[in-house]
Coordinates of C-alpha atoms in Angstrom, one line a residue:
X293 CA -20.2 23.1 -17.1
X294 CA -18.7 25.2 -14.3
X295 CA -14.8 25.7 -14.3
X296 CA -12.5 26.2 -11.4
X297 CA -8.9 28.0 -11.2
X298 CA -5.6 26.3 -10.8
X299 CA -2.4 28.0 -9.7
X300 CA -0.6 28.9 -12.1
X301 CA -2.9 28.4 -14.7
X302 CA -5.0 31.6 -16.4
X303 CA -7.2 29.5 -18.4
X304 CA -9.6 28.0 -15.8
X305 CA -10.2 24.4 -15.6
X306 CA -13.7 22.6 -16.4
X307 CA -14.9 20.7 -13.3
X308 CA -15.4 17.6 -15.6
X309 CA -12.4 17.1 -16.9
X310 CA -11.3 14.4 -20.4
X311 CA -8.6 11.4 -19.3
X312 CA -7.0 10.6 -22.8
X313 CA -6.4 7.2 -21.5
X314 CA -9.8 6.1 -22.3
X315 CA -9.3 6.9 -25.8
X316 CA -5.9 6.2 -26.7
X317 CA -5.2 3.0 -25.0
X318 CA -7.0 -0.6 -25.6
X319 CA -7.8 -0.7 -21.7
X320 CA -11.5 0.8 -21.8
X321 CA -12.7 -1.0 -25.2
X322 CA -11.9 2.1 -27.3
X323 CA -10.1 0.9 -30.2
X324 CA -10.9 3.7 -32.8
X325 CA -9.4 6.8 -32.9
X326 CA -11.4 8.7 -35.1
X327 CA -14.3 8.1 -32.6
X328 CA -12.0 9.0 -30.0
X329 CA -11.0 12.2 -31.8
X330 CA -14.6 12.7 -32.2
X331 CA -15.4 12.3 -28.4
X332 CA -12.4 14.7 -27.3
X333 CA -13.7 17.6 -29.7
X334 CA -17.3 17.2 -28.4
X335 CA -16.0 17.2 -25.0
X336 CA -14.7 20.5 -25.6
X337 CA -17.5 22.2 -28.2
X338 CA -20.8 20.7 -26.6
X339 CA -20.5 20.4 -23.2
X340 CA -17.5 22.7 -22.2
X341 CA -14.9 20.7 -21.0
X342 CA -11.5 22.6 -20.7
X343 CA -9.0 20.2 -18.6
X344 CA -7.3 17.5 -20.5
X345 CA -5.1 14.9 -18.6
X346 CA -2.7 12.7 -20.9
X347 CA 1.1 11.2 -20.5
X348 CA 3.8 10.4 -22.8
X349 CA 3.1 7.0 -21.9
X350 CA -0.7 6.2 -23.0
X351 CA 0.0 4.5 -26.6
X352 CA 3.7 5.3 -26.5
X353 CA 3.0 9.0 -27.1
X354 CA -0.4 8.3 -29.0
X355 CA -2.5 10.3 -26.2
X356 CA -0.1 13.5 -27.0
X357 CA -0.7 13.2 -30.9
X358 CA -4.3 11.9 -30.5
X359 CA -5.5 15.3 -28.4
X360 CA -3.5 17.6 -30.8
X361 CA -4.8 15.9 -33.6
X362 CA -8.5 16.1 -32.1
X363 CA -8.2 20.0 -30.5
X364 CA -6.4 21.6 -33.5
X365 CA -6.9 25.6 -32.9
X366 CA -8.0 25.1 -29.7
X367 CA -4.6 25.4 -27.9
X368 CA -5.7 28.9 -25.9
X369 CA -8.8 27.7 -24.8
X370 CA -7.9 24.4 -22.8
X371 CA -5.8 23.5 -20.3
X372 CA -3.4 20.6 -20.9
X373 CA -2.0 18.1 -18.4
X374 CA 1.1 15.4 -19.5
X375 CA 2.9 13.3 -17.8
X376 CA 6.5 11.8 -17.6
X377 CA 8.5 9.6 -15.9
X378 CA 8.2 6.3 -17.8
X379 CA 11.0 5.3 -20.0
X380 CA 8.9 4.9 -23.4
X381 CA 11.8 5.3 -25.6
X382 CA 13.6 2.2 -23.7
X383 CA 15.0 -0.7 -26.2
X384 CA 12.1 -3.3 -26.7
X385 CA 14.0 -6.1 -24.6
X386 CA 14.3 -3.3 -21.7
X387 CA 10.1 -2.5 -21.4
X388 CA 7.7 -4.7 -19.7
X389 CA 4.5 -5.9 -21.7
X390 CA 1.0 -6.0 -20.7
X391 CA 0.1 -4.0 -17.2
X392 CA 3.4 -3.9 -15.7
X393 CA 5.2 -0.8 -15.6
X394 CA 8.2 0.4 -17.9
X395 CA 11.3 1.5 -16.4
X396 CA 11.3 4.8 -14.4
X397 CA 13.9 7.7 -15.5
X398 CA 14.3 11.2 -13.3
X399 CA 17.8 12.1 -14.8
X400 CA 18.0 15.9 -15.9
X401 CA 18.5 14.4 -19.6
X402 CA 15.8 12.2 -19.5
X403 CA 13.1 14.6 -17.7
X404 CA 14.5 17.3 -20.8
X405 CA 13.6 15.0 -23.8
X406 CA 10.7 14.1 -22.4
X407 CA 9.7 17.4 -22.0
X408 CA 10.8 18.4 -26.0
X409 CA 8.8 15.0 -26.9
X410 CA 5.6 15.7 -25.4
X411 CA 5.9 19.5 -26.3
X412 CA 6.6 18.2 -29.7
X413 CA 3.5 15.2 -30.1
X414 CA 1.5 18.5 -28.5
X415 CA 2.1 20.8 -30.9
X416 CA 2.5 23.5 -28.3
X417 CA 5.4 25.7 -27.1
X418 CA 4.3 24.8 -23.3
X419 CA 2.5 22.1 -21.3
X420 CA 0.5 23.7 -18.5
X421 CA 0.9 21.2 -16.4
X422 CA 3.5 18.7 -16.2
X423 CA 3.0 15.6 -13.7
X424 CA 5.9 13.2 -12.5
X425 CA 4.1 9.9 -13.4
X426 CA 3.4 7.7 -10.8
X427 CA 6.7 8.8 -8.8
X428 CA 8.3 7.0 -5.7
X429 CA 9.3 8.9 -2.8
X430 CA 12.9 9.3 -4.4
X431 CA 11.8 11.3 -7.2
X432 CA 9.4 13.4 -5.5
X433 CA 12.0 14.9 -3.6
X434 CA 15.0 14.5 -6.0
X435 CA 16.8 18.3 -5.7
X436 CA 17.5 17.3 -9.7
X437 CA 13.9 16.4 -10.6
X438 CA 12.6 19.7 -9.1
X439 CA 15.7 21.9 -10.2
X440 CA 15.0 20.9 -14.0
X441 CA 11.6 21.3 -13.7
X442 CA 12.3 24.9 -12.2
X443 CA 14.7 25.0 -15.1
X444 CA 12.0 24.2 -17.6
X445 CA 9.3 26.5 -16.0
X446 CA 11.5 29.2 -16.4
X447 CA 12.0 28.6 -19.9
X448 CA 8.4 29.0 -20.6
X449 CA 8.3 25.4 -21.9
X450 CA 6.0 24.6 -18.6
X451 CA 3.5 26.5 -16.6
X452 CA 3.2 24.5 -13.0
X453 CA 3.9 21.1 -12.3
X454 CA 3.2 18.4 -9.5
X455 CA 2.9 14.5 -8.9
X456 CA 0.3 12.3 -10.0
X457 CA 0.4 9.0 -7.8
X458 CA -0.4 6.2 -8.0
X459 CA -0.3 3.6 -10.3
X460 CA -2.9 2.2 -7.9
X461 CA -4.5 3.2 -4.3
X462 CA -2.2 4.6 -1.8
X463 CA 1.2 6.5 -1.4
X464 CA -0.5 8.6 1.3
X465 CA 3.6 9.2 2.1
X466 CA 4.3 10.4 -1.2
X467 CA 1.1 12.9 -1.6
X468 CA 2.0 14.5 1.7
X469 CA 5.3 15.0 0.9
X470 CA 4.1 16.0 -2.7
X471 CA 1.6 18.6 -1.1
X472 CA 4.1 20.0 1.8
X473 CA 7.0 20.9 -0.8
X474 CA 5.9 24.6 -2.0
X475 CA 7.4 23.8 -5.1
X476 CA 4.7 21.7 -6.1
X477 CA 1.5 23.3 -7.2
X478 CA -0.7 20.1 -7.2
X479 CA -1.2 16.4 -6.9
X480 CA -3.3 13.8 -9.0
X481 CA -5.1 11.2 -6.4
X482 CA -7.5 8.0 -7.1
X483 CA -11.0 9.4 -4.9
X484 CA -14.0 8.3 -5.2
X485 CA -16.9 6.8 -2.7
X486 CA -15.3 3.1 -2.1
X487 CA -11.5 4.3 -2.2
X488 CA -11.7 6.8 0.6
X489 CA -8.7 6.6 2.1
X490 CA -5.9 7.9 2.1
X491 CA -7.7 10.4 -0.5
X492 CA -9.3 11.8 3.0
X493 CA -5.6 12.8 4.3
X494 CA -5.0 14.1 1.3
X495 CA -7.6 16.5 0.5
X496 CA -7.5 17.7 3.8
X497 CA -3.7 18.5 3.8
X498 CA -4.5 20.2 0.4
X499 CA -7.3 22.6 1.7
X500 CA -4.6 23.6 4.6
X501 CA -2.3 24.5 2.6
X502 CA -3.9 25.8 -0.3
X503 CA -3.2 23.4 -3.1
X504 CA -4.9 21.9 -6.0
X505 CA -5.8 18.0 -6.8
X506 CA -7.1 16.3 -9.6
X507 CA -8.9 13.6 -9.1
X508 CA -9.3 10.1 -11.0
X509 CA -11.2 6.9 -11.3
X510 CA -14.6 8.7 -9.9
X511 CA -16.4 5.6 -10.6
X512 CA -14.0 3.1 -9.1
X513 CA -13.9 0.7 -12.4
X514 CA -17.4 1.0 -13.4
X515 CA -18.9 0.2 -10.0
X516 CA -20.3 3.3 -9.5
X517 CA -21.5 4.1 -12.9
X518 CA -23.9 1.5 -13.8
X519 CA -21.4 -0.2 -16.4
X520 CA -20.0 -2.9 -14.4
X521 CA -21.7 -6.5 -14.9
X522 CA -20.4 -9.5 -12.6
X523 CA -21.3 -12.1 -15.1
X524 CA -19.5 -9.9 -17.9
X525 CA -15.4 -11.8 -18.8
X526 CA -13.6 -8.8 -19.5
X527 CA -10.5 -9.2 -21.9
X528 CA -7.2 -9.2 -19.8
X529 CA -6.4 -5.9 -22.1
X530 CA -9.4 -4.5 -20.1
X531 CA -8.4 -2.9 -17.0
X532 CA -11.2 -3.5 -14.9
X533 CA -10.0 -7.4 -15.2
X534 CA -7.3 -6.3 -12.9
X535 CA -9.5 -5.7 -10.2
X536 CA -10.2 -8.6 -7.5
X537 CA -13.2 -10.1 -8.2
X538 CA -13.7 -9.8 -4.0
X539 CA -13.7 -6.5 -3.8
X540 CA -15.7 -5.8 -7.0
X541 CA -18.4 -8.2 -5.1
X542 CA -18.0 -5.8 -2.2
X543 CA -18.3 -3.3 -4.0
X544 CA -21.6 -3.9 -5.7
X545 CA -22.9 -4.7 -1.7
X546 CA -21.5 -0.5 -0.8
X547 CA -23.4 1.2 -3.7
X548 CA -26.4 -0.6 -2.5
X549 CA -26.0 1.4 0.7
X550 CA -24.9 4.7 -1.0
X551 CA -28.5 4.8 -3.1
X552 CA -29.8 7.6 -0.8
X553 CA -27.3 9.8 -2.9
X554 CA -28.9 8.9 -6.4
X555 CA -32.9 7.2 -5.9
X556 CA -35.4 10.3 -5.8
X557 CA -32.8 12.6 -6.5
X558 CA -32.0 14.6 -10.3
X559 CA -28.7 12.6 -10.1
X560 CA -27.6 9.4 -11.7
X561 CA -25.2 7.5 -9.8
X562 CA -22.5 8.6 -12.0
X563 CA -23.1 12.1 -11.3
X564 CA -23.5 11.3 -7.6
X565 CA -19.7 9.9 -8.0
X566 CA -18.4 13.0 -9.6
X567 CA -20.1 15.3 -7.3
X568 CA -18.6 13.2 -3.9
X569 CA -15.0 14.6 -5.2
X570 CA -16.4 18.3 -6.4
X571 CA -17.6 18.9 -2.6
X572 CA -14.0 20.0 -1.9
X573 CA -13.0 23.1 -3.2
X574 CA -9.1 21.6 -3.3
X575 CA -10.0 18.8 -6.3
X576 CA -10.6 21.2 -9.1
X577 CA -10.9 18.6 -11.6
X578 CA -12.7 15.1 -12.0
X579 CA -11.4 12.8 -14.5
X580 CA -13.7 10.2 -15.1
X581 CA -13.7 7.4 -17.9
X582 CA -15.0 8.6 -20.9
X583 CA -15.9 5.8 -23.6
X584 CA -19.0 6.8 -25.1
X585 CA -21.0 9.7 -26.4
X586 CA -23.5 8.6 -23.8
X587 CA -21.4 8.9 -20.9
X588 CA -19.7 12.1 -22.0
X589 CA -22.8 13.3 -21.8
X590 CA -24.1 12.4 -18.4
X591 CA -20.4 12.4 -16.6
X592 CA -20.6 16.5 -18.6
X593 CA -24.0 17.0 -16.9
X594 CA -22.5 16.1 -13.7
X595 CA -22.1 19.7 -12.1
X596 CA -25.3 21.5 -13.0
X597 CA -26.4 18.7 -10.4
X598 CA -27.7 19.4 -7.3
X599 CA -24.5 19.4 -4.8
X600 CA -24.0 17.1 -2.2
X601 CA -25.2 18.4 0.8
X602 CA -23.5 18.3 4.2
X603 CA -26.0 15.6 5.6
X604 CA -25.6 13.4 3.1
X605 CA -21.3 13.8 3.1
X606 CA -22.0 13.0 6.9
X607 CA -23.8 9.9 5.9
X608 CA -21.7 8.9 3.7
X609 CA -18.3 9.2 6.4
X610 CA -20.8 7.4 8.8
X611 CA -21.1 4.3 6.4
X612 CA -17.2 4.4 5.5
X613 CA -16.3 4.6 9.1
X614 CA -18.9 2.4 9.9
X615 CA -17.6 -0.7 8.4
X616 CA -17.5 0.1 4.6
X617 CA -13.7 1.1 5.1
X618 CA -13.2 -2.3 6.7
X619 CA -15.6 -3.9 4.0
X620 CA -13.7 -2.2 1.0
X621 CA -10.7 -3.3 2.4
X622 CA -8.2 -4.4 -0.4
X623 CA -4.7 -5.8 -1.4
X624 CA -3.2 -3.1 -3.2
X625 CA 0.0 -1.6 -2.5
X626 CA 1.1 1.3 -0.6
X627 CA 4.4 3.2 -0.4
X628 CA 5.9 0.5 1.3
X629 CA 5.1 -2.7 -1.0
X630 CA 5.8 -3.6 -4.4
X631 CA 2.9 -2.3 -7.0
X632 CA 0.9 -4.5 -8.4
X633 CA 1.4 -4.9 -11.7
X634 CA -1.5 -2.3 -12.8
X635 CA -1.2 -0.3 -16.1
X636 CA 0.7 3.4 -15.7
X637 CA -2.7 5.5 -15.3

C-alpha cells in the first residue's frame, strides 16, 4: 500500500481506500455483517488500508456502528470519513423507500445532532472528515452550514470537512464552488475511465488550488472490473440495476478499446481503473467496491502496480475526446435537473 496526506489530517491516508457502503447496505449483494466486519479488519491488518469513507445514512446509521464494531482499537491508526445531510431520523411517512433520496436538512440543529450521532455510532470523540452528503448549491454555500461546521471544528468534534457530490454524475457547478471556497478542504467526485467529465474540471481546479478529492465508483458499476455480466438480472436492491442498460452496452464496447492499459501489462483491469484516478496527485484516495476477499485483494494490490504512464493518459484523452465522450454519453442529471432517483452514495 502507499498512503498520501490530506490537509488537515496527520494520519495519512492509504491510496486504496474501504466504502462502508458495500458492506452495510443490501445494494452490492453483501448481506452479512460479520463477513463484512471481517472484510473491513482485513482491509486494515493485511493489506494496509487507512481511509474509511461511510455516512449516517448507509443502513440508517449501520455503516457508523458496523466500522466501529469491525476497527475496535484501531481509532489512531485510520482515517475516518462520515457523512451528513440526509434526514435519517425523519418520521417513517416523511422518508422515501427504495433508491430515492430522504429529505435533506442543513439547519444548525440538525447538522449538530448529526454530528453527536455519528460521533456517537463511531465511538470516537472526532470525525476527521465530515462530508455534506450529496449537497445542492444552497447548502454548499449556506453561511450557516459552514459557520457550524467552523463551530464544530473548533470544538475538536471534527478535523476538516468538505462536500461529497453527487448522488450521481455531475454538479460540475457545485464542486467548483465546493473547491473555490477556502473553507473547504476537499471534495468527493464519481471518476473513473467512462465518466470523465466533469471529473476532468474538477481535478484540474483542485491541483490549482491545492485541494484534496476522493474519488468513487473506480469501476463504473462493475464495467471495468470484470464483474459485470449483460445476461446477469440483477435484483432491483442491486444498484447496478439502476444503470441504463444503453450505456452499460456502451460501455462494454469502451473497455474493449481501453485493453492497451491492462493485456501484456502486470495490471488487471481493476487495477488499471484505480490507477487512472491515482495519476493525479489531487485524488488522494480511491474508493472502490469492495465485496469480496478476492477483490479486496486485487483493488489492495492496485498501487504497487506499475503507474500509468503519460503515453498511455494521452491515449486514453485521445479515445474520450475522440468519440468515447460522445459514446458514453448518458441521461443523468446535472445541477440543473432533477436527480434521478439513485441511492445516497
Amino acid at each position: 500500500m502507499k498512503y498520501r496526506n490530506l490537509p488537515g489530517i496527520d494520519t495519512p491516508v492509504s491510496e486504496v481506500g474501504f466504502g462502508v457502503w458495500s458492506v452495510a447496505t443490501p445494494w452490492w449483494g453483501v448481506k452479512d455483517d460479520a463477513f463484512g466486519k471481517r472484510l473491513l479488519r482485513m482491509a486494515y491488518e493485511e493489506y494496509g488500508i487507512t481511509f474509511f469513507d461511510t455516512a449516517d445514512v448507509y443502513g440508517q446509521g449501520k455503516g457508523e456502528t458496523l466500522l466501529a464494531e469491525a476497527l475496535e482499537g484501531l481509532r489512531d491508526k485510520i482515517v475516518i470519513a462520515t457523512k451528513f445531510g440526509y434526514d435519517i431520523y425523519a418520521k417513517r411517512g416523511d422518508r422515501h423507500g427504495g433508491h430515492s433520496e430522504l429529505p435533506q436538512r442543513w439547519d444548525a440543529a440538525s447538522i449538530r445532532k448529526s454530528c453527536e450521532e455519528s460521533l456517537r455510532r463511531l465511538k470516537t470523540d472526532v470525525i476527521d472528515i465530515y462530508q455534506l452528503h450529496n449537497a445542492r448549491m444552497e447548502a454548499i454555500q449556506s453561511e450557516e452550514v459552514l459557520e457550524t461546521l467552523e463551530r464544530l471544528k473548533e470544538e475538536g468534534k471534527i478535523r476538516t470537512y468538505g462536500v461529497a457530490l453527487g448522488p450521481d454524475i455531475g454538479w460540475r457547478d457545485e464542486g467548483l464552488a465546493t473547491l473555490e471556497d477556502e473553507r473547504y478542504d476537499m471534495a468527493q467526485i464519481i471518476n473513473n475511465l467512462l465518466e470523465q467529465d466533469p471529473a476532468r474540471d474538477l481535478i484540474r481546479e483542485a491541483e490549482k488550488r491545492n485541494k484534496a478529492l476522493i474519488a468513487r465508483v473506480p469501476h463504473a458499476s462493475g464495467l471495468l472490473d470484470g464483474t459485470y455480466d449483460p445476461e446477469k438480472h440483477f435484483d432491483k436492491q442491486d444498484h447496478r440495476s439502476h444503470r441504463p442498460v444503453k450505456w452499460m452496452q456502451a460501455g462494454l464496447d469502451a473497455v474493449r478499446q481501453m485493453k492497451f492499459l491492462y493485456e501484456d501489462t502486470d495490471r488487471t483491469i481493476g487495477q488499471a481503473a484505480i490507477l487512472y484516478s491515482l495519476a493525479s496527485p489531487a485524488i488522494k484516495s480511491v474508493l472502490p467496491n469492495i465485496t469480496s476477499e478476492e477483490n479486496l485483494r486485487e483493488f489492495a494490490q492496485a498501487p504497487e502496480k506499475t503507474p500509468l504512464s503519460e503515453e498511455e493518459m494521452k491515449k486514453i484523452e485521445e479515445l474520450w475526446e475522440g468519440g468515447l465522450k460522445e459514446q458514453l454519453k448518458q441521461p443523468f442529471s446535472n445541477s440543473k435537473n432533477k436527480p434521478t432517483p439513485v441511492a445516497a452514495r
